[in-house]
Amino acid sequence: MTLKVVGQNVLRYDGLAHVTGETHFADDVIIPGTLTVKVLRSPVSKGKIMNLDIRAAMSVPGVASVITADDVPCNGYGHIPDQPVLVEEMVRYKGEPIVAVAAVDEDTAIEALEKIQLGIEEEEPVFDHIQAMMPDAPKVRPEGNIHMFGKYPFRQVKFGDIDAGFREADVIIENTYRHPSLEHAQLEPMVSQAVPEAGGKLTVYTVSQAPHFHLEELYGILKVKKNNVSGKHWITEKGSRTGQGLEFGDINFIGGTVGGGFGGKNDMHADHITALLALKSGQPCKWRWTREEDLLYSTYRGCWYITIKDGVKKDGRIVARKIKTIRESGAYASSNPHVVEHNIFNSTGPYFIPNVHSRGYCVYTNKPPASSMRGFGLTPSTFATEVQANKIASELSMDPWEFRFKNVYRNGDLTSTGSKLDSVALIEMMQTLAEKTGVTLPDRLKQMSSAKRGGNSI
Amino acid sequence: MHLLKLTVNGQNYEITVQLKTTLLEVLRDKLQITSPKAGCNQGDCGTCSVLVDSILVKSCLTNSLSVQGKKIITVEGLAKPGEVHPLQQAFHENYGAQCGFCTPGMILAAKALLDKNPNPTREDVKVGLSGNLCRCTGYTKIIDSVIAASEKMVTVTD
Amino acid sequence: MKNRGTGIAIGHYPTGQNGGGDPSQAMVKIQPDGSAVLTVGSCDLGQGCKTILAQMAAEVLGMEYEQVKVINHSVDNTPMSSGSYASRVTYVDGKATVEAAENAREILFQVAGEILEASPSDLIIENGKVFVKGDRKRFKTISKIVEVATYEKHKQVVGLGHFMKDFSKPDPETGECDPFCTLSWGVSFAEVEVDTDTGEVEVLRFVSYYDAGKAINPMLVEGQIQGGSVMGLGAALMEDLHPYYPNIEHQPDNLSDYSIPTTMDIPDFEALIYECPSTEGPYGAKGIGELSANYPSPAIINAIHDAIGVWLTELPASPEKVLRALESQ
Ligand code: FES
Ligand code: FES
């Protein structure tokens, strides 16, 4: 059947609104009487709050509401959930929110923040995730710095027989790669506006990439829905009455038009705090992160170390691969365990390798929580496996194209997690790329295809 | 408080501002003209770009009192009411906007460029837009849009 | 001295949340005027999901693209979506949208079948009308069918759709699991010029060739490829959030210090689309949003090696790193 609309370059649905300035992003919703939110963030990377006195802040004229951990009904959120909305007692990263203020304007909010008495007994932080894995490293969290995947401190993949694979190899090539931390730098900073509506309801204007999930997380914080914080003893349910009486459906999130995300808005950054302040003050509250806050304290792609050890035959075939990858998670889990799994499940790169053993670690440090970013676990592994591919080729004095043609996935191949592949096209795509870029491939490569490998799988 | 008189998109306003109020705050918070965006408030991104007496400025760094009596244009006022400016049309037709957050500023930067140089090369466009960041498009389609608009605008005025 | 070199990088990218378990749902309602409203819970971050989901619904319903309105702004009023991440929306929301539109079409066919005295399976939908196959004269307009459905047949012309790849729990010992909907493929080519005196790397040419399965809207796919490529170029050459890692001192706190590519940093990016249809995706589509950001770094690092013979194993390839690598050669 011929397609009429699918496959056509119809113009962008929201394009005209974008070019005329009619598109409204979360920050463009202007509601009279909205209070400005500012947050007191921890000045230190690790420590224990010894005293916190907000009375002077509350009595600044123009301050409508000041909230601390005591105002949060169930003070934990996130994928696990293990992250406090506002610090209870232990600070785990510089910039962690401790107190939030809603006031008539920014100056008043800042004045109120300056009046807060905060005493923190500083403790030694750990920033390097490799160092954080050492047994005597300072503890980011009471249960230790290495995230547990069930009973193991790693997620692993074992495929084939790794020892036999290395015995079969002619050359062993081992390298370590480092991928630094990166910021999404989406141009729309974090912003949230919570507006009380009739009958105790609440509307939240959000920049979320996943508003359905984030609304559920907020219901968990407000104890409208069960929040699965068992086992996270640093998260308390102090019995705050904020939002008491709310039911499922009483809060709505408005969004869906986001000024760039790239994974940076998969975690709730501001909606919980504006919601709590709006519920407490009964007035609309808006929190706009500054660009500085966005760069310093929003989620980011954590730093990675990836060590690849490959056993290779002289003809270029990889017959064994051992991988150890270590991902910096920052102070909380967020999506980091998933990022590590994504990395480990795909650690062969686009290559069929018959014997694989890979292990991925997710390590806590005293930094803001890292999380998802475009490319997720595969960005660092693509960097590592593709530079490794060229290093192997160069070691074997082989053409890097030829090396790839020999090893890439073909239809019917198994991934190291046991999935059987179809719709594979790498060989055909490389053939076209060579043509487009003026690279002459030898005939034997030009004649290859992604069709199933014959008989024996290599 | 100080009195500020200015014209935005052809309409005259008289408002009171503080000494430190920026032009971006005047536009967004006081006049509710929201196409200029506060992408950084540090002068780095260009999402707040507007035209002041036809000159491209970053409104987050512009003290509002410095535009006393001047004419401001934002994308809301680029075309006559009910019409779409050729630059806007070209950004739409060439997929020059993805999330749209940088788009108003980009279009005004392009307008300032085409005012000076109606027939720019791709290189000229790159220089003209170099103060405006876009994290979504990779710029190629933005440059395509500006070139397409310049071609149309030249034929229109011919 | 300025040396030139070329490099390639290839790879794959899974469509959908790692491990599955990420539902999206859709709702299609046919309006009295014969147009449609598609309601979905995913966000448009600029990738263009409103556009391509409207295209899919229009395709199923035999309508023009312009006749499909998309609503996605309110959680209360939209069906569940896990969100816009994991290169999942085209595939997962796409499948939900196609199913919802097919279900709405099914109701149109039932009602039209009664009016036209034909079996629903003998009907086709085209240009806003439902026809009896092979007889261009026997038809009813969609708006007429909606009217009859509403005022005579007590029927609502609404279709629902749902798609989720079941959650696949990895085996703790072997990692065995079924973690993705499908895989898309990417190959890239970089040509660079390295200044051995200053350590500066200039990318002269970058060609990206990515598999979208089926490009629902080729220009939007190109946009994803170009945007991702430039993001990857930033990662390759300039971006580092913790330049004094592991320390957090002097962490960039503005977009000059954390510099992302500007118009001045980019070569012309050539974006090419390959279409190797997925077996289960809507119209064969695969996710395209993320993979494009992954190849510039390795392709550029490999090109730098080709140019000056040094391997960089840490990103970004800043002038300092290039010079240090040259020194220790
Ligand atoms: S907001 Fe003015 S330059 Fe960024
Ligand atoms: S289109 Fe999103 S920042 Fe330019």
Tab-separated table of C-alpha atoms and ligand atoms in Angstrom, chain A residues 187, chain B residues 98-100 102 134-136, ligand 2:
chain	number	residue	atom	x	y	z
A	187	LEU	CA	18.422	26.250	26.617
B	98	GLN	CA	13.069	22.324	16.959
B	99	CYS	CA	12.139	23.016	20.581
B	100	GLY	CA	11.613	26.653	19.663
B	102	CYS	CA	16.138	29.796	20.791
B	134	CYS	CA	20.926	26.479	19.832
B	135	ARG	CA	21.286	23.090	21.472
B	136	CYS	CA	18.733	21.261	19.332
D	2	FES	S1	15.565	24.787	18.742
D	2	FES	FE1	15.909	24.195	20.794
D	2	FES	S2	17.527	25.482	21.346
D	2	FES	FE2	17.300	25.917	19.263
